[in-house]
Coordinates of C-alpha atoms and ligand atoms in Angstrom, one line a residue:
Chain A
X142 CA 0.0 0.0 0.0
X143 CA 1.4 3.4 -1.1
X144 CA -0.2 6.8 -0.4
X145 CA 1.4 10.1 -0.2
X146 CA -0.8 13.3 0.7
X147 CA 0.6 16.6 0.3
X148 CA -0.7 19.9 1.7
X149 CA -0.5 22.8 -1.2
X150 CA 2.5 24.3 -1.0
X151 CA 2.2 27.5 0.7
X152 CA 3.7 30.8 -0.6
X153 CA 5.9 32.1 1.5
X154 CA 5.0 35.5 1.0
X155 CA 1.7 34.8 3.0
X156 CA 1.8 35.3 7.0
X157 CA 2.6 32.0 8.4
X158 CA -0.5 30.6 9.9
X159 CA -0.4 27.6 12.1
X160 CA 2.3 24.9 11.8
X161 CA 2.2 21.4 9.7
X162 CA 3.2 17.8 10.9
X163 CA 4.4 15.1 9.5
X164 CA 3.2 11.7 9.4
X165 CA 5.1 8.7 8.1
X166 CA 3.3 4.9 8.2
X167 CA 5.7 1.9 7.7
X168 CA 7.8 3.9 4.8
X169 CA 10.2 2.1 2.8
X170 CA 12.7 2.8 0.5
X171 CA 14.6 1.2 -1.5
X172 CA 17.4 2.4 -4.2
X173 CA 18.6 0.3 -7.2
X174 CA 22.1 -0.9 -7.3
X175 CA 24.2 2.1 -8.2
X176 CA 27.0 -0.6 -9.8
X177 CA 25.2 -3.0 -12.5
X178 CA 25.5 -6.3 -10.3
X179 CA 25.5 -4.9 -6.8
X180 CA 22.4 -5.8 -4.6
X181 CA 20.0 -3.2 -4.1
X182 CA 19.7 -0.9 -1.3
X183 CA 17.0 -0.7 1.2
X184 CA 17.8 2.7 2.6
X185 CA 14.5 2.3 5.3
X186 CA 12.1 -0.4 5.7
X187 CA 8.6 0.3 7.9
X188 CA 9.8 3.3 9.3
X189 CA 7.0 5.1 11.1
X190 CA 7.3 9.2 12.1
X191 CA 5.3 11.3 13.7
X192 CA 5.9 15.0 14.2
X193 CA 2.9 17.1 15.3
X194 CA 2.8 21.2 14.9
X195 CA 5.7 22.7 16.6
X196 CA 7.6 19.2 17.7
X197 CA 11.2 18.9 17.1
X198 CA 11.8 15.0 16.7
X199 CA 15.2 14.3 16.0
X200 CA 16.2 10.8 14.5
X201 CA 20.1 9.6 15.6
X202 CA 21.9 6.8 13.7
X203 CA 25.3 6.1 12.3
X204 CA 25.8 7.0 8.4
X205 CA 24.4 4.8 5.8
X206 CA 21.0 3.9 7.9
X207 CA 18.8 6.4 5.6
X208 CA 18.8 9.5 7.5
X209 CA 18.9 11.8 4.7
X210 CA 16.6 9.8 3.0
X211 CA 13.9 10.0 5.6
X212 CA 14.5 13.6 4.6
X213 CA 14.3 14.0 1.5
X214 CA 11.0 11.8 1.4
X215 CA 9.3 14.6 4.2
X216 CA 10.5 17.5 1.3
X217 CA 9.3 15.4 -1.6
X218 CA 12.8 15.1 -3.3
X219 CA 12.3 11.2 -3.7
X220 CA 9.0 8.9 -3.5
X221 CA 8.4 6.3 -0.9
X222 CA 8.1 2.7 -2.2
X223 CA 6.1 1.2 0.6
X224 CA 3.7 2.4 3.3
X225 CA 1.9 6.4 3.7
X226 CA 3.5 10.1 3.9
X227 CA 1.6 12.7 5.2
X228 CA 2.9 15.8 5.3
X229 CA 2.6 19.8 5.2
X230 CA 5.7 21.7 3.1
X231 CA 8.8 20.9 3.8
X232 CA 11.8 22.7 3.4
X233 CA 15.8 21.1 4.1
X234 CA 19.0 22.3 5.2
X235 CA 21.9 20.8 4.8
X236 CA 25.3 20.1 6.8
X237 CA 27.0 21.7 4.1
X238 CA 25.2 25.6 4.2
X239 CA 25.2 25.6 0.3
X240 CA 25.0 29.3 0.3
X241 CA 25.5 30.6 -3.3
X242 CA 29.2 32.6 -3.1
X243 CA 28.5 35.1 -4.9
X244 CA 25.6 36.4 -3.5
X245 CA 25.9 38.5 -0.2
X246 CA 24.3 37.4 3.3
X247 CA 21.2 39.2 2.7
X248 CA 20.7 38.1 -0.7
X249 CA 21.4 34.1 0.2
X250 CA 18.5 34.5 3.0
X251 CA 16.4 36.2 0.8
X252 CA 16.7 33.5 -1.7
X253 CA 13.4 31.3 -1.1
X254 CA 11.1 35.1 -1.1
X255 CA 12.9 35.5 -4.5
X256 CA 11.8 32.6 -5.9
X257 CA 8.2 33.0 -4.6
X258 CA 8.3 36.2 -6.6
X259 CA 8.9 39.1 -4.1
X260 CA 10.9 41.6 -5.1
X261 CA 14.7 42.8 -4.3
X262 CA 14.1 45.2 -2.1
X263 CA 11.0 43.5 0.2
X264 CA 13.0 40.5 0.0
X265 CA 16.2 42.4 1.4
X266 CA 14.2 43.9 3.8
X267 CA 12.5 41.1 5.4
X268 CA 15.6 39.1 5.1
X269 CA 17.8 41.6 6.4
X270 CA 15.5 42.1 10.0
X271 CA 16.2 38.4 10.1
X272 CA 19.8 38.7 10.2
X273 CA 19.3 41.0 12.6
X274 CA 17.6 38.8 14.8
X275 CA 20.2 36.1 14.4
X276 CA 23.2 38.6 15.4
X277 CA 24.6 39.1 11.8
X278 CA 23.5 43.1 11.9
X279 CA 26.8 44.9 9.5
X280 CA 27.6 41.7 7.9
X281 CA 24.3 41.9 5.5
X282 CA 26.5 42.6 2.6
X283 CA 29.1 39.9 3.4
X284 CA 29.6 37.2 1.0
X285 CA 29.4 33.4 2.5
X286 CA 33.6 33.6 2.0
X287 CA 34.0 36.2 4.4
X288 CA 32.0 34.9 7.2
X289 CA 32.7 32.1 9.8
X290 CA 31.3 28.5 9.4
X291 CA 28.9 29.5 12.6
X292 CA 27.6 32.8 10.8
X293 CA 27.4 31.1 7.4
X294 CA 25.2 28.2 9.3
X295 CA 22.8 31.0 10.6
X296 CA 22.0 32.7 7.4
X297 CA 21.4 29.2 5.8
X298 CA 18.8 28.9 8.8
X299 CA 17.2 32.5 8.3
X300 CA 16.8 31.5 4.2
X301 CA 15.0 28.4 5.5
X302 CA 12.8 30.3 8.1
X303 CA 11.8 32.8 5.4
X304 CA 11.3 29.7 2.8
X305 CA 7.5 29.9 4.4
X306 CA 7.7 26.3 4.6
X307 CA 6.4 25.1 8.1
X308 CA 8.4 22.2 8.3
X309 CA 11.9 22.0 8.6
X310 CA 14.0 19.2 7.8
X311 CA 17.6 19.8 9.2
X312 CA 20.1 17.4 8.3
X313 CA 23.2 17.3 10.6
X314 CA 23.0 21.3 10.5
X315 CA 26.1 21.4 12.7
X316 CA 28.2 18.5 11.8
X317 CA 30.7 20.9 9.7
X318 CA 31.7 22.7 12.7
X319 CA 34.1 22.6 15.9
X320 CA 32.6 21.1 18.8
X321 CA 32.9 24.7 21.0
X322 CA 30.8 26.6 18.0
X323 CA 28.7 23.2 17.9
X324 CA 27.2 23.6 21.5
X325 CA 26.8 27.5 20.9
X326 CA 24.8 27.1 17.6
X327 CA 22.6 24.3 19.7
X328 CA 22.0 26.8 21.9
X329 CA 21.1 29.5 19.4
X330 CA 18.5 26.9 17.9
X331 CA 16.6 26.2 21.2
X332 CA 16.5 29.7 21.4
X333 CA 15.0 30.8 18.4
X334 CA 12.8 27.6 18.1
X335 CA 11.4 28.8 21.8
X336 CA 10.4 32.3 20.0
X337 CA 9.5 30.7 16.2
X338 CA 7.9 27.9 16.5
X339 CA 8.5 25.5 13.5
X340 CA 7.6 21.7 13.0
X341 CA 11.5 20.3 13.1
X342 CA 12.4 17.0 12.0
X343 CA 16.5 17.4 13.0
X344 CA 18.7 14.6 11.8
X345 CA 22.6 14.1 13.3
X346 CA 24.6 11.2 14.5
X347 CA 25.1 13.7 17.8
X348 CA 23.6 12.2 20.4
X349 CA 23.4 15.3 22.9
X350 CA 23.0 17.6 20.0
X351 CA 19.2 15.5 19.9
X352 CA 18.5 15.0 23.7
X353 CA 19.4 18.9 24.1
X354 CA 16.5 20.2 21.2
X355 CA 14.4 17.5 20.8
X356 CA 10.9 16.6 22.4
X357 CA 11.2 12.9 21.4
X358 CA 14.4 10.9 19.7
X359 CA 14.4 8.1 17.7
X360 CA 17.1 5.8 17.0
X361 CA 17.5 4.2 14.3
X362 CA 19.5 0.7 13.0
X363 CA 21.1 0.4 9.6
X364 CA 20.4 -2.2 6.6
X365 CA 17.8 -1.7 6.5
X366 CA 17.0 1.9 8.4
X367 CA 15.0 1.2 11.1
X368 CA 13.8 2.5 14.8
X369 CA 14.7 0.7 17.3
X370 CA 13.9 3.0 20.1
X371 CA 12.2 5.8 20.8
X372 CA 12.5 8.4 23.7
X373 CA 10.8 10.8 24.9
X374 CA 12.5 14.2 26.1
X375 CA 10.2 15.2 28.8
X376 CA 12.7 17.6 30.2
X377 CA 11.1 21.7 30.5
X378 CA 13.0 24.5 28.0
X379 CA 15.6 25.9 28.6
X380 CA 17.7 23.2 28.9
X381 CA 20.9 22.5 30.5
X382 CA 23.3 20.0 29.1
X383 CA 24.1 18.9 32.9
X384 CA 20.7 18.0 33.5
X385 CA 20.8 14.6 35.4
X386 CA 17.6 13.6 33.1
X387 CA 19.8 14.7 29.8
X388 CA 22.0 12.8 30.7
X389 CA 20.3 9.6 31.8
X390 CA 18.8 9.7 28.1
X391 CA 22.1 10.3 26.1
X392 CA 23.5 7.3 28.0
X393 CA 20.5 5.3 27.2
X394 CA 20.3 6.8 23.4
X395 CA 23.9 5.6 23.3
X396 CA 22.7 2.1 24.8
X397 CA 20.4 1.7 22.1
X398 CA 22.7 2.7 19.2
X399 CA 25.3 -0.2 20.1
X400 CA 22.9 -2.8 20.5
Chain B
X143 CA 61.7 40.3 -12.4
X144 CA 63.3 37.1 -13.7
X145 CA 61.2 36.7 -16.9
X146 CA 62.1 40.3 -17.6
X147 CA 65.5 39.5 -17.1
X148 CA 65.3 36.2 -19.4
X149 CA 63.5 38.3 -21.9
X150 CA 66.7 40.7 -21.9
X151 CA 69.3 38.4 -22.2
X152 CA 67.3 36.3 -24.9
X153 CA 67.0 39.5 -26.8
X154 CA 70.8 40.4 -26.2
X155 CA 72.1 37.5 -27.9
X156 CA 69.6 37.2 -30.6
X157 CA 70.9 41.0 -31.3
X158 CA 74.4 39.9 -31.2
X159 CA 74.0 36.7 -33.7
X160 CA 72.6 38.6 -36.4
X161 CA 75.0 41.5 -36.3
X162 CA 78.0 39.4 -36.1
X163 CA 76.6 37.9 -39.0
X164 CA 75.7 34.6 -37.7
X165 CA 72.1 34.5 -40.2
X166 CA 70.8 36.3 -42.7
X167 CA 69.0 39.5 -42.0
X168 CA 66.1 37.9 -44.3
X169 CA 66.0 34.8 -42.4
X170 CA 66.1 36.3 -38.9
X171 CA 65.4 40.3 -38.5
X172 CA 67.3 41.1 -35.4
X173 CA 65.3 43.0 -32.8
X174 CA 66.7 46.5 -33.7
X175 CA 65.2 45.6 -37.2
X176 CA 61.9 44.6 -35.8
X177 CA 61.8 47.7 -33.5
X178 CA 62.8 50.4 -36.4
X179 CA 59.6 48.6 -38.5
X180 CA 57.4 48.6 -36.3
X181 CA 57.7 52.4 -35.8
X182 CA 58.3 52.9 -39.6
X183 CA 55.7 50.8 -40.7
X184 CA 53.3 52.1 -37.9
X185 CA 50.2 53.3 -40.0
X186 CA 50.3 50.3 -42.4
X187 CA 50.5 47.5 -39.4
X188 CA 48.1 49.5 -37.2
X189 CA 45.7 49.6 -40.7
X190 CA 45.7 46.1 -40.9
X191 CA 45.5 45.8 -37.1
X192 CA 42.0 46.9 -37.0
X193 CA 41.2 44.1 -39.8
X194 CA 42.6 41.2 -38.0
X195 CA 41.9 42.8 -34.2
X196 CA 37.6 42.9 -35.5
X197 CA 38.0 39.3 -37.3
X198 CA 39.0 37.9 -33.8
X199 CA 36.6 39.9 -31.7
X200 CA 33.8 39.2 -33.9
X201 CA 35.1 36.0 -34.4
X202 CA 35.0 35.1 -30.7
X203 CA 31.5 36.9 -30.1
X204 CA 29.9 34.6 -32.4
X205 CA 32.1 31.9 -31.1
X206 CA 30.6 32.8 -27.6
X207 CA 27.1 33.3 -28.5
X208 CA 26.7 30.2 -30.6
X209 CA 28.7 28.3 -27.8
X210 CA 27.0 29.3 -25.0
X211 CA 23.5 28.4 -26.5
X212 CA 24.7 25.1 -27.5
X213 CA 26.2 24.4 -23.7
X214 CA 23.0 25.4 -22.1
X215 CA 20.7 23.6 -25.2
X216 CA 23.1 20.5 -24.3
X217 CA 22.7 20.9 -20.7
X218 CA 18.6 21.3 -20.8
X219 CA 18.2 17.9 -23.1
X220 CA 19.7 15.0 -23.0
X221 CA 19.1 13.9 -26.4
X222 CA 20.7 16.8 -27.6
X223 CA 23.8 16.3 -25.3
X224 CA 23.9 12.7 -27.3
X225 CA 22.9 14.2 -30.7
X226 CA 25.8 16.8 -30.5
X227 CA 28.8 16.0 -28.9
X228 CA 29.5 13.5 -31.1
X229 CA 29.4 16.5 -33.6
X230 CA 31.1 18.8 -31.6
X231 CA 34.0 16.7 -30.9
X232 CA 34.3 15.9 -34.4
X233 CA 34.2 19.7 -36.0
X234 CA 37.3 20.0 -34.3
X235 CA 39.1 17.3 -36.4
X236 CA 38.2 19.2 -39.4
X237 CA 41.3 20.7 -41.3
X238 CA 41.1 24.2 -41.0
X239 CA 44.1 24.8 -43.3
X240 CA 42.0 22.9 -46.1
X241 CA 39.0 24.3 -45.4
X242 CA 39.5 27.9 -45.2
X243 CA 40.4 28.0 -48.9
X244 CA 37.1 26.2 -50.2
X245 CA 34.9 28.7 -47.2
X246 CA 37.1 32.3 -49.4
X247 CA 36.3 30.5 -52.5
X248 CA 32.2 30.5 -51.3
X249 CA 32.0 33.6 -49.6
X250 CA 35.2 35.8 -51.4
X251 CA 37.4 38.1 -49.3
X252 CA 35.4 39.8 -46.8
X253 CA 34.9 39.2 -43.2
X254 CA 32.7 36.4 -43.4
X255 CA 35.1 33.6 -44.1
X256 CA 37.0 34.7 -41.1
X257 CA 34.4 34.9 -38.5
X258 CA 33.4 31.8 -39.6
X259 CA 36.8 29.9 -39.2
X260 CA 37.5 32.0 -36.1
X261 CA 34.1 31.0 -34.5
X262 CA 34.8 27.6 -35.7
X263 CA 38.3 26.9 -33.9
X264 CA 36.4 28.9 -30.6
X265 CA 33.5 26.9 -30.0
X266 CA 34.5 23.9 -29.1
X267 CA 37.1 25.0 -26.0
X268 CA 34.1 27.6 -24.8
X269 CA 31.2 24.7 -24.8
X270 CA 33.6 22.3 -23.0
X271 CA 34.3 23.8 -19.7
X272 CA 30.7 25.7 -20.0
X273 CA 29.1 22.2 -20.2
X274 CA 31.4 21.3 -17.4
X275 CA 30.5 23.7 -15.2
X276 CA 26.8 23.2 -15.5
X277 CA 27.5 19.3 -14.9
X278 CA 29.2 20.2 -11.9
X279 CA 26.6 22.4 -9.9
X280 CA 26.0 20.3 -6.0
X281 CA 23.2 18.6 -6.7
X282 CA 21.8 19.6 -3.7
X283 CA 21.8 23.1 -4.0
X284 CA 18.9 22.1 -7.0
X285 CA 16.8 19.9 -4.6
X286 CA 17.1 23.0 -2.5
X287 CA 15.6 25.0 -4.9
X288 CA 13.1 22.6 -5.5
X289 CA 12.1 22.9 -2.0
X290 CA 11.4 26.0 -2.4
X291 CA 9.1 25.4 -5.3
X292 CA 11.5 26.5 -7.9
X293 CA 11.1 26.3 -11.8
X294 CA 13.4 24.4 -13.6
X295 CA 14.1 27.8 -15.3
X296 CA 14.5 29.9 -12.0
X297 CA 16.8 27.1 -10.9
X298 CA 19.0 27.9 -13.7
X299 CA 18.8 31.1 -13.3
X300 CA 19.4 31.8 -10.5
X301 CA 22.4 29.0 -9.3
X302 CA 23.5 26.8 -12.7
X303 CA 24.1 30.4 -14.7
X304 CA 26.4 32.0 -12.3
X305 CA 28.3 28.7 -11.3
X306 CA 28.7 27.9 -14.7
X307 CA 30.5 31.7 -15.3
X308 CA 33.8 30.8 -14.5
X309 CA 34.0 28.1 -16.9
X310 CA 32.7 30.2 -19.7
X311 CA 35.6 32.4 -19.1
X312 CA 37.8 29.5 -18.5
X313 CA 36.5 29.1 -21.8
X314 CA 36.9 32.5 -23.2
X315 CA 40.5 32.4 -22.0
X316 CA 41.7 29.2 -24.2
X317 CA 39.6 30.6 -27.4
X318 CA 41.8 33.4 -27.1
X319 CA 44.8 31.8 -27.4
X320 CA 44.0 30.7 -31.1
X321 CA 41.7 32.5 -32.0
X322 CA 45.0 34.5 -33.4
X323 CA 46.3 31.7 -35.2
X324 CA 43.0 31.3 -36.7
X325 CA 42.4 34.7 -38.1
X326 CA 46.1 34.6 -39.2
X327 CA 45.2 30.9 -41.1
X328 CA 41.8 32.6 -42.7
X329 CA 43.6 35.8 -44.1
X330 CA 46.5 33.3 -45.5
X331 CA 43.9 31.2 -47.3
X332 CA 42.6 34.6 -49.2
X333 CA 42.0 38.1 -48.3
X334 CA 43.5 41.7 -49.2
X335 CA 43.6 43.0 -45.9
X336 CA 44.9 41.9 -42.4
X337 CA 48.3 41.0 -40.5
X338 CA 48.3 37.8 -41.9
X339 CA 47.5 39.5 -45.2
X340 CA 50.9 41.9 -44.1
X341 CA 52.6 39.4 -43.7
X342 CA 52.2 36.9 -46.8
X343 CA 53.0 40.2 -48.7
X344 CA 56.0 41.1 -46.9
X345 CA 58.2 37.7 -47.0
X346 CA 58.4 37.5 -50.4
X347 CA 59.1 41.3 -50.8
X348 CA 62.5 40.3 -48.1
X349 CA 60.6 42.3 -45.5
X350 CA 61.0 39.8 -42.6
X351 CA 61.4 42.6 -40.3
X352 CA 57.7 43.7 -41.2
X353 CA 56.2 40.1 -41.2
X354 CA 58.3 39.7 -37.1
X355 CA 56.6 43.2 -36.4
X356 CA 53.2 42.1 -37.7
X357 CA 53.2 39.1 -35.7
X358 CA 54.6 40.7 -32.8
X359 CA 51.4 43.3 -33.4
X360 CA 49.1 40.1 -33.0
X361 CA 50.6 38.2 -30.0
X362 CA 50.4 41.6 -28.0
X363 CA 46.7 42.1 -29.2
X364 CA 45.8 38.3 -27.8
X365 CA 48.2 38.7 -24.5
X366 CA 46.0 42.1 -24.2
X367 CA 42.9 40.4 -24.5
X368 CA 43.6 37.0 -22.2
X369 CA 44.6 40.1 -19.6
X370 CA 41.6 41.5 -20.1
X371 CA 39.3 38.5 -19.6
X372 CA 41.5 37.2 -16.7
X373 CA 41.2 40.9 -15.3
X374 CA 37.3 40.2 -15.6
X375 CA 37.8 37.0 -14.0
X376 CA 38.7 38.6 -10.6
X377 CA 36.5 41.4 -10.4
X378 CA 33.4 39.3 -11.4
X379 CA 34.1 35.9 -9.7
X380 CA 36.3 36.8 -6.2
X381 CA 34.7 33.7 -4.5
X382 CA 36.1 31.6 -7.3
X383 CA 39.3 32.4 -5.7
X384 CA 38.2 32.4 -2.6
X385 CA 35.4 29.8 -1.9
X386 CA 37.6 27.0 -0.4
X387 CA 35.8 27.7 2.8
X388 CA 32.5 27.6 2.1
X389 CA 32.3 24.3 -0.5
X390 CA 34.1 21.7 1.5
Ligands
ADP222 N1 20.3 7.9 -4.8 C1 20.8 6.8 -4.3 N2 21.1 5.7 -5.0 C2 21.5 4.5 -4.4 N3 21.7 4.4 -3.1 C3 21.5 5.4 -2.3 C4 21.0 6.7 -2.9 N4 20.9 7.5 -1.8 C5 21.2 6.9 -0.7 N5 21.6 5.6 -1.0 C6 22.0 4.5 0.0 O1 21.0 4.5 1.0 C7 21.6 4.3 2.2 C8 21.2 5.4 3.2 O2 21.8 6.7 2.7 P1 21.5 8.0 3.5 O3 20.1 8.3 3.6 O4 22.4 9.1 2.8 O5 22.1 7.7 4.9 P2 22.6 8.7 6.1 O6 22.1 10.1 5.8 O7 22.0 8.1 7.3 O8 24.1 8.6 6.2 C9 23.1 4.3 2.0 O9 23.6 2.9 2.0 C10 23.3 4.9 0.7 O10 24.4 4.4 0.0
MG223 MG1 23.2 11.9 5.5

């Protein structure tokens, strides 16, 4: 049984109103054999995901068990083979920040409103507040080049706030950089999560990085990408990383993951 | 410092071989020679400077044009990719030195045959790294655009165009380095005008020092012009130079 349901896609020009979830059902994927002769891959098999409005769920597992996969189906970049997909638009970011290098700061954030058909100076404007926000205020006209991996990660994050979408799909956002900027950029999402609520869906192999944000964690096994666990974060914002109850979870996340 | 230096001593001893009357003053000018001709002969080679100089620049622009549209037709279809590479590759293997006679004999002595075997030897090296340079675009940065509900044509526009800039002037850069020879090549194979005209005329006539002036005329023109285009390069791509930190 296959469905797939889509809400329209909304523009992002229009005042966000309420926040999607996602839905998955016993997905499964499966990716023909890049080499002729190689066995095919089942990147996820019955993998079931639920995310309501304004949940972070973050999904931890070592590489190759189909965690940017499960992405890419919530965005509609690929089509499950196997079970149901619900879910409202989705937009992704990336480890890597894939800002365009030639355009400045305020012109990569703007990028999404551009495409939606606003124009240069509404986009800049909107975009540039943003910035603001995020603590980038005089570096608007900076080009990705002349910023730090941190600064380039926010702006990446303030073009994916202002895509519209209302759920965000964050693939190991933080995985490109040092652990000390790592913890501070963690931080800086709680934060601006607390005061813009968005549907997350956060994937990275950092186990504290998903018991700090998250309001539920699942693991997941590889070949075929699975859940093996799930945990619940009942732990009250905002958090601190020494929190005996963060802890007990990362050692038990960890627990999981080995078996 | 050094290559001026080289350049001194090279043209110190060439000096000396010809006056001591190591060769013939026929066979090699020595670089007194060239000089005095290229200040006597100033009004002819700068007359037939402006000939050869628009053959190449036109030349290149059709080049260019023609190039570009195939590159980005390539890149849009895939059946035209198949359908003309094949072609491509193989209008490169065509003699030039046999054809530019036959292309004079249909379209006479004016410009046309020119631009034509100028645009001819300049396409190829322009759609290559173009082509290239679209191919290379992250494929994620396009489902990121798709995210966003982008058009196939927005996507283009908006990341595959400007990636794909420095290999069009990657591109520009290597047409220029033959797009000399090729003008040169088209005026030998018939015109009345032109250095290469100049210089046809002059060897027979014993005035090497005129032909070594006219081609020295040519070689600046084409250093002038990769300078240009490389000057280009950094004003309109600095993160090409710089981008090592952002595309790990
Ligand atoms: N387009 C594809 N074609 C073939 N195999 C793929 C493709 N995309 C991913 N895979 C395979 O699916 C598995 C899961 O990949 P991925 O979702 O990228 O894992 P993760 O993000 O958890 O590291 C891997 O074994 C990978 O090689
Ligand atoms: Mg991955």
């Amino acid at each position: 049984m296959l469905t797939r349901t889509r809400a329209p896609a909304q523009a992002p020009s229009q005042v966000q109103t309420g926040l999607g979830s996602v839905c998955l059902r016993d997905v499964g994927k499966t990716f023909a054999a890049r080499r002729r002769g190689a066995a095919p891959v089942t990147a996820l098999d019955g993998l079931s995901l639920d995310a309501g409005p304004g949940e972070i769920v973050a999904v931890v597992g070592p590489s190759g068990c189909g965690k940017t996969t499960l992405l890419e189906l919530v965005c509609g970049l690929t089509e499950p083979d196997a079970g149901s997909l619900q879910a409202a638009p989705a937009t992704l970011m990336a480890q890597r920040d894939l800002l365009l290098p030639w355009r400045s700061a305020v012109d990569n954030a703007a990028l999404a409103l551009r495409v939606a058909g606003i124009e240069r100076a509404a986009a800049r404007t909107r975009a540039a507040a943003l910035l603001r926000d995020f603590g980038l205020e005089g570096f608007e006209r900076a080009r990705p080049y002349e910023m730090s991996g941190g600064m380039r990660q926010r702006v990446a994050f303030a073009r994916t706030l202002l895509s519209g979408r209302t759920v965000l799909c964050l693939d190991e956002p933080f995985a490109s950089l040092d652990a000390l900027t790592r913890q501070d950029m963690q931080d800086w999402l709680a934060g601006t999560l607390a005061t813009q609520p968005r549907t997350v869906v956060l994937v990275t192999h950092d186990v504290e990085e998903a018991i700090v944000l998250a309001d539920r964690v699942l693991v997941l096994a590889p070949r075929p990408g699975r859940v093996v666990a799930t945990l619940d974060v009942d732990v009250e914002r905002p958090r601190r990383r020494t929190d005996a109850r963060l802890v007990a979870l990362r050692e038990r996340a960890l627990r999981e993951l080995r078996a | 410092m050094m290559a001026a230096a080289l350049v001194l001593v090279l043209l110190g001893s060439w000096e000396a071989y010809v006056r001591l009357g190591g060769i013939d003053e026929i066979v090699l000018p020595a670089p007194s020679a060239i000089a005095t001709a290229l200040h006597d002969d100033r009004a002819l080679l700068w007359s037939n400077f402006t000939v050869t100089a628009g053959e190449i620049a036109f030349g290149m622009l059709v080049a260019l044009v023609l190039g570009l549209a195939c590159a980005v037709a390539m890149h849009f279809s895939d059946a035209l990719r198949r359908a003309l590479y094949p072609l491509l590759v193989s209008s490169q293997t065509i003699p030039i030195v046999l054809v530019a006679p036959l292309l004079v004999a249909w379209w006479g002595f004016d410009l046309t045959p020119k631009l034509a075997i100028v645009a001819l030897v300049c396409f190829f090296p322009i759609v290559v790294p173009t082509l290239d340079a679209l191919d290379r675009v992250d494929p994620d940065l396009r489902k990121l655009m798709r995210t966003f509900g982008a058009s196939r044509w927005q996507t283009f526009r908006i990341v595959e165009a400007p990636a794909a800039l420095p290999g069009v002037l990657t591109g520009a850069k290597l047409s220029v380095a033959i797009a000399a020879i090729a003008a040169t090549l088209a005026e030998l194979a018939g015109s009345d005008s032109g250095l290469g005209n100049l210089m046809l005329k002059a060897i027979p006539n014993f005035e090497t020092a005129r032909a070594f002036a006219a081609v020295l005329v040519l070689s600046a023109f084409s250093m002038a012009l990769f300078g240009l285009l490389a000057l280009a390069e950094r004003r309109l791509l600095p993160w090409a130079h710089q981008t090592r930190g952002t595309a790990q």
